[in-house]
Backbone as JSON, one array per atom type, in Angstrom:
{
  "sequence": "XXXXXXXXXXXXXXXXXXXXXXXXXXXXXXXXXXXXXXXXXXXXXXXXXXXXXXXXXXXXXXXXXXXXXXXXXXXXXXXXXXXXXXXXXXXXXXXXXXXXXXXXXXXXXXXXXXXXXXXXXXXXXXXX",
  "N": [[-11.75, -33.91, 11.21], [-13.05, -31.63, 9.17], [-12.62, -31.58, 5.35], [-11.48, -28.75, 3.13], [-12.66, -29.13, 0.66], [-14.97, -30.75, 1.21], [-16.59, -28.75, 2.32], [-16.98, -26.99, 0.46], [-19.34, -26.08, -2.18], [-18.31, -22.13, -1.37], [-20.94, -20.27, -2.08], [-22.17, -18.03, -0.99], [-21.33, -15.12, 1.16], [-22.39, -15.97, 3.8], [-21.68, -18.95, 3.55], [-19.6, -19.02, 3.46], [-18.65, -17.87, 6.09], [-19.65, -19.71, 7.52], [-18.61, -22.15, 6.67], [-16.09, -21.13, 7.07], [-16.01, -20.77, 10.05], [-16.34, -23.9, 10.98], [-13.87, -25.07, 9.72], [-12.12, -23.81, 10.92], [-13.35, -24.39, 14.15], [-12.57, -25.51, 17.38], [-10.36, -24.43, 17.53], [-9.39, -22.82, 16.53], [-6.67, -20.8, 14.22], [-3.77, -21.12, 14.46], [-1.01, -23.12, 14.29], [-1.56, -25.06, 12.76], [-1.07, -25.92, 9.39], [-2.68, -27.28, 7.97], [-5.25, -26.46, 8.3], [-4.61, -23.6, 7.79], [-4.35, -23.96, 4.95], [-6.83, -24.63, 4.22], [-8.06, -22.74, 4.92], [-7.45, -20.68, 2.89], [-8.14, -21.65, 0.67], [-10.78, -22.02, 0.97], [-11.46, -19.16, 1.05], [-10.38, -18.13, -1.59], [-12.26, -19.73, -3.13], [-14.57, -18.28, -2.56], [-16.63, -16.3, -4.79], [-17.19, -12.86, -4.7], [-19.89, -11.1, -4.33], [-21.66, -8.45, -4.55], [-23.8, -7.42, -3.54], [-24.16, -9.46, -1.41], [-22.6, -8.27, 0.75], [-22.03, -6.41, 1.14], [-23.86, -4.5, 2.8], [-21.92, -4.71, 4.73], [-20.05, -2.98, 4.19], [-19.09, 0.03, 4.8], [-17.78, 3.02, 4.71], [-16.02, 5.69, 6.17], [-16.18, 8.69, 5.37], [-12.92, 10.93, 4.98], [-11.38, 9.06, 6.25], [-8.34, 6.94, 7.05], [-8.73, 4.08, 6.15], [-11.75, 1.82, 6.94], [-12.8, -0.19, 9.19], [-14.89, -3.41, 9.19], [-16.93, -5.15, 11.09], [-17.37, -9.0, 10.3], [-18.27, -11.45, 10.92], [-17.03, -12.8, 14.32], [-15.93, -15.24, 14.04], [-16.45, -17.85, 16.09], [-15.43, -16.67, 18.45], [-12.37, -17.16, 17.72], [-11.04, -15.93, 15.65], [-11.27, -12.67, 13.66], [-13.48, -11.89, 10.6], [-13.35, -9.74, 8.94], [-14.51, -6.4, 6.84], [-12.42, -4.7, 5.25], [-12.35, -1.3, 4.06], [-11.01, 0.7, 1.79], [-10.5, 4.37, 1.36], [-10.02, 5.89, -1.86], [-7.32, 5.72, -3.63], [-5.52, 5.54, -1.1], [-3.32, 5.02, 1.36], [-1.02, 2.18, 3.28], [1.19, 2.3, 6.48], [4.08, 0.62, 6.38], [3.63, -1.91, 8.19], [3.6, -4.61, 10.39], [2.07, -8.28, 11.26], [2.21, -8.59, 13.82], [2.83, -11.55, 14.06], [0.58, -12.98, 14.02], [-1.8, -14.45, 12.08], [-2.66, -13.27, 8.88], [-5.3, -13.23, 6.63], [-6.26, -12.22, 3.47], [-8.93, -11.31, 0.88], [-9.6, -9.66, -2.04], [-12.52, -7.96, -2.58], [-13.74, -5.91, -4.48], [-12.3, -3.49, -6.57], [-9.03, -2.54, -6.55], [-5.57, -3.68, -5.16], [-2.78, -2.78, -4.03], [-0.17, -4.48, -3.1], [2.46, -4.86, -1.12], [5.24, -6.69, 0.06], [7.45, -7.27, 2.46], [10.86, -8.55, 3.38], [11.68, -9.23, 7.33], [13.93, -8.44, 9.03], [17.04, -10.43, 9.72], [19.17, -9.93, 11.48], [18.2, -7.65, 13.86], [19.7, -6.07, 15.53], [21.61, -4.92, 14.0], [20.62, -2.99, 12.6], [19.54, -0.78, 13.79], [17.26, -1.04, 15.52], [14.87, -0.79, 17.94], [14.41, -1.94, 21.48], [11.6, -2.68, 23.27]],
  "CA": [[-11.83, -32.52, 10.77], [-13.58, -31.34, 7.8], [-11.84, -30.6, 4.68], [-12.05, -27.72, 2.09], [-13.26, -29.84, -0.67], [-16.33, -30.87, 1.87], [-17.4, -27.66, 2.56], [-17.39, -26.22, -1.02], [-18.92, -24.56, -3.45], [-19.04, -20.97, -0.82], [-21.49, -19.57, -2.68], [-22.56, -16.43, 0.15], [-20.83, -14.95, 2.43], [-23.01, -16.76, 5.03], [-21.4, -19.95, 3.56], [-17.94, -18.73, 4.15], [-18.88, -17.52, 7.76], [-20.32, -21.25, 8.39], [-17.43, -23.11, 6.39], [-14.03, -21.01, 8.33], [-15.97, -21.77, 11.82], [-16.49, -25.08, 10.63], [-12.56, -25.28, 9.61], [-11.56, -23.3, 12.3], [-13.38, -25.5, 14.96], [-12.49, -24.59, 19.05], [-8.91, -24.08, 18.24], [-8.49, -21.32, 15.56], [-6.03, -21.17, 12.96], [-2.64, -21.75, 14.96], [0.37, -23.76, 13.62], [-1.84, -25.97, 11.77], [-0.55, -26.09, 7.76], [-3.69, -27.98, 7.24], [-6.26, -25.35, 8.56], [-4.48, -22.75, 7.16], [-4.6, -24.35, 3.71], [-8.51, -24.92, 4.37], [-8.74, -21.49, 4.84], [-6.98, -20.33, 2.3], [-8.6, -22.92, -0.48], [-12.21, -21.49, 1.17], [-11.64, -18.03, 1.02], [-10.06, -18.31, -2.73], [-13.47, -20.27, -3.5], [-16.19, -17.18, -2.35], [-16.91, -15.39, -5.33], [-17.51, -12.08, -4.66], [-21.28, -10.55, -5.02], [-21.42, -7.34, -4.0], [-25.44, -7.83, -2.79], [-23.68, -10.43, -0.08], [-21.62, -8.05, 1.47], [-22.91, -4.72, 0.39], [-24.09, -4.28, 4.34], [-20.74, -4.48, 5.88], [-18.81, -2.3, 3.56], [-19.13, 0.74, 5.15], [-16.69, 3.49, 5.09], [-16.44, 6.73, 7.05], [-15.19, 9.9, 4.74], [-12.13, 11.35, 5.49], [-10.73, 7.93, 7.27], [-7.58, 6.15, 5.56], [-10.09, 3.06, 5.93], [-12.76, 1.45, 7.66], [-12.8, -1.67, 9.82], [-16.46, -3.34, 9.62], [-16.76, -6.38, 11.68], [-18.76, -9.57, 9.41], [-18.24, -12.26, 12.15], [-16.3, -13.04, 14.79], [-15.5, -16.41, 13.72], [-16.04, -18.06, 17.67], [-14.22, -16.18, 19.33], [-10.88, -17.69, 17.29], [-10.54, -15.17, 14.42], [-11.92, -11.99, 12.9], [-13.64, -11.8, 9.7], [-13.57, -8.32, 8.36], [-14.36, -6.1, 5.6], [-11.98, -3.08, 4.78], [-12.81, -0.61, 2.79], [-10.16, 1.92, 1.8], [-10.12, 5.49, 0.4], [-9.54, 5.9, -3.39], [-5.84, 6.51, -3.35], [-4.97, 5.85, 0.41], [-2.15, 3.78, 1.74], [-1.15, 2.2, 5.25], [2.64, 2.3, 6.75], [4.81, -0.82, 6.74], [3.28, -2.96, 9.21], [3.27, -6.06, 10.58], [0.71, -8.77, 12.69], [2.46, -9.1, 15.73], [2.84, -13.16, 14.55], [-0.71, -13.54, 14.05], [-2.04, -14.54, 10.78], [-3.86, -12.2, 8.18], [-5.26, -13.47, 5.07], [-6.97, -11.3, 2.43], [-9.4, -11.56, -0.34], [-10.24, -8.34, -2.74], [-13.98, -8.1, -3.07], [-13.9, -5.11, -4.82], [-11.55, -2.78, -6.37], [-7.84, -2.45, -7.13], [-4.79, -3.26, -3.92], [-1.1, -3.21, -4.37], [0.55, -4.97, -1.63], [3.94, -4.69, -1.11], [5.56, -7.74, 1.2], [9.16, -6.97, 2.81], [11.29, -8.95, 4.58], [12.3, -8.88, 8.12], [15.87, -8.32, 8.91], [17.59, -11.47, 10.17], [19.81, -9.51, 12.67], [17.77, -6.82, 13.59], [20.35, -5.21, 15.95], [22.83, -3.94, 12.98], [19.63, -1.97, 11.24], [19.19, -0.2, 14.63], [16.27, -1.4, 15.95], [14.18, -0.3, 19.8], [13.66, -3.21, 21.98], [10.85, -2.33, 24.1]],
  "C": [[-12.29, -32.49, 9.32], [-13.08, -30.81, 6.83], [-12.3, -29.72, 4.09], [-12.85, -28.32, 1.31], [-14.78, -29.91, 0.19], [-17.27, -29.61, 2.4], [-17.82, -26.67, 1.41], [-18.78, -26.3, -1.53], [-19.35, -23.54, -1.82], [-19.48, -20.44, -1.98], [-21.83, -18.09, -2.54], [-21.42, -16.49, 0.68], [-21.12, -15.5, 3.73], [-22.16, -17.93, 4.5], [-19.88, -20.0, 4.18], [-17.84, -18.48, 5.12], [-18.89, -19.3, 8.02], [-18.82, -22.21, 8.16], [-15.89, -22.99, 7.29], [-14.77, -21.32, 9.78], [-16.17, -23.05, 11.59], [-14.82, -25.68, 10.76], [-11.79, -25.11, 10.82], [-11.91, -24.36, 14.03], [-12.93, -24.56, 16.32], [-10.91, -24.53, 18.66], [-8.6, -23.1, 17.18], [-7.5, -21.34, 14.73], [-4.55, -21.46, 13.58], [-1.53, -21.86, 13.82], [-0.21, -24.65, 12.19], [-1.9, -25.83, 10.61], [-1.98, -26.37, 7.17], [-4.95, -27.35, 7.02], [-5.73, -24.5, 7.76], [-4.49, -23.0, 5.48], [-6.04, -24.52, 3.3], [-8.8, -23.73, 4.05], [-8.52, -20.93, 3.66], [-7.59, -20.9, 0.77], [-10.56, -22.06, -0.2], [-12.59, -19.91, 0.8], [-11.25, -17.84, -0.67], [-11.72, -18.54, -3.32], [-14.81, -19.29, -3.32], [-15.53, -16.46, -3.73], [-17.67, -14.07, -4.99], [-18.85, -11.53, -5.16], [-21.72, -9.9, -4.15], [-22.96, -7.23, -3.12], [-24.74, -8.96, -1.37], [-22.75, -9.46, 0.94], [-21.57, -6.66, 1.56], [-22.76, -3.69, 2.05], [-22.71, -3.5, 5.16], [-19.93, -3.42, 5.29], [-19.6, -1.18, 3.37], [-17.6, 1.84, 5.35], [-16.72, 5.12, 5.42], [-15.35, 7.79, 6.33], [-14.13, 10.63, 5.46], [-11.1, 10.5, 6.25], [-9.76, 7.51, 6.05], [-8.44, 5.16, 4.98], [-10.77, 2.84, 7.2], [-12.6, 0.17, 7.9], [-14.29, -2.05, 9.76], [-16.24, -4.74, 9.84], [-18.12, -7.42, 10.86], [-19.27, -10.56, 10.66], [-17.07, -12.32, 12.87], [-15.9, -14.37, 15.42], [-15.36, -17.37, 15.4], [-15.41, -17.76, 18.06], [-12.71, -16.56, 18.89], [-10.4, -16.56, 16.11], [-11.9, -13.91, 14.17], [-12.58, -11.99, 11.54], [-14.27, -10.43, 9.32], [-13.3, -7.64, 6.91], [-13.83, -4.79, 5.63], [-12.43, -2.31, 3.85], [-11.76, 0.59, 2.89], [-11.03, 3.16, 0.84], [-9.63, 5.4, -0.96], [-7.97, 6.31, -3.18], [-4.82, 6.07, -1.81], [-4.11, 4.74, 0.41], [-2.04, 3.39, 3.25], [0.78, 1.94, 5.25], [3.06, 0.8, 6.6], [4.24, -1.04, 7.92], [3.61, -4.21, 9.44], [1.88, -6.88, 11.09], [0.78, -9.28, 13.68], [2.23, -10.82, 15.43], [1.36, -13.83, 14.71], [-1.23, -13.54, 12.34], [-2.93, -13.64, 10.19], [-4.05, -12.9, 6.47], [-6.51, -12.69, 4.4], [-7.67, -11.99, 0.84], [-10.32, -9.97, -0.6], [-12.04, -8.87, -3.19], [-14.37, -7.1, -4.07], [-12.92, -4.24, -5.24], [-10.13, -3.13, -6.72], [-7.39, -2.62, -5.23], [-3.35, -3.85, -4.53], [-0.7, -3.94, -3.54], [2.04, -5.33, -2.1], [4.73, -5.77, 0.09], [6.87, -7.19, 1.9], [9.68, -8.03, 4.1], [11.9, -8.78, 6.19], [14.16, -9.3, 8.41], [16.02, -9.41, 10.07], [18.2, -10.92, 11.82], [19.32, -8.25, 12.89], [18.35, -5.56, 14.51], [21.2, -3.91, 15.13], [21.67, -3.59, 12.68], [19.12, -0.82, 12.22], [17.93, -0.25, 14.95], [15.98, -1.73, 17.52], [14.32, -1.85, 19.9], [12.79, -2.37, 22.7], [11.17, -2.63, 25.81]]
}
């Protein structure tokens, strides 16, 4: 498997497309510590240049934000560019146990983390 260091400098966004399917490979980001550190080390490493990415970052007035699809990393992962509203926010969420990692290309984001509750019966919480 190929590490971060070997796929550096991302210079484009095309390099970062080529380098996470490269990392990623037929099995996607999973359990593996080692991938996810790849990724995480690759995506850190794109410098932002707004001419690389210009395209995808699209956003539709009046929306909280906009989803714009860049690749879809073989079929193992998304790679998408949000674009929020000046001002806008999104509810406490989660990812359903699926990984999300973020890099600001543009712009100001607060993010707020919270933990989940250990026993999540006493906080009154649905089961489905």
């Amino acid at each position: 498997m190929p590490t971060a260091e070997s796929m550096l400098p991302v210079k484009t966004m095309q390099d970062l497309v080529s380098s996470l399917n490269e990392a990623m490979g037929d099995s996607g980001l999973g359990e593996d510590l080692c991938t996810v550190r790849q990724v995480k080390q690759l995506m850190h490493s794109y410098v932002s240049q707004s001419d690389d990415w210009v395209q995808h970052a699209i956003y539709h007035e009046g929306s909280r934000y906009t989803r714009n699809l860049v690749d879809d990393g073989n079929g193992k992962y998304n790679l998408l560019i949000l674009v929020w509203g000046e001002g806008q926010s999104s509810p406490i969420h989660d990812h359903a146990g699926s990984h999300c990692m973020m890099k600001l290309l543009a712009g100001e984001l607060d993010e707020q983390l919270y933990a989940w509750p250990r026993d999540a019966e006493a906080y009154g919480a649905v089961e489905n």
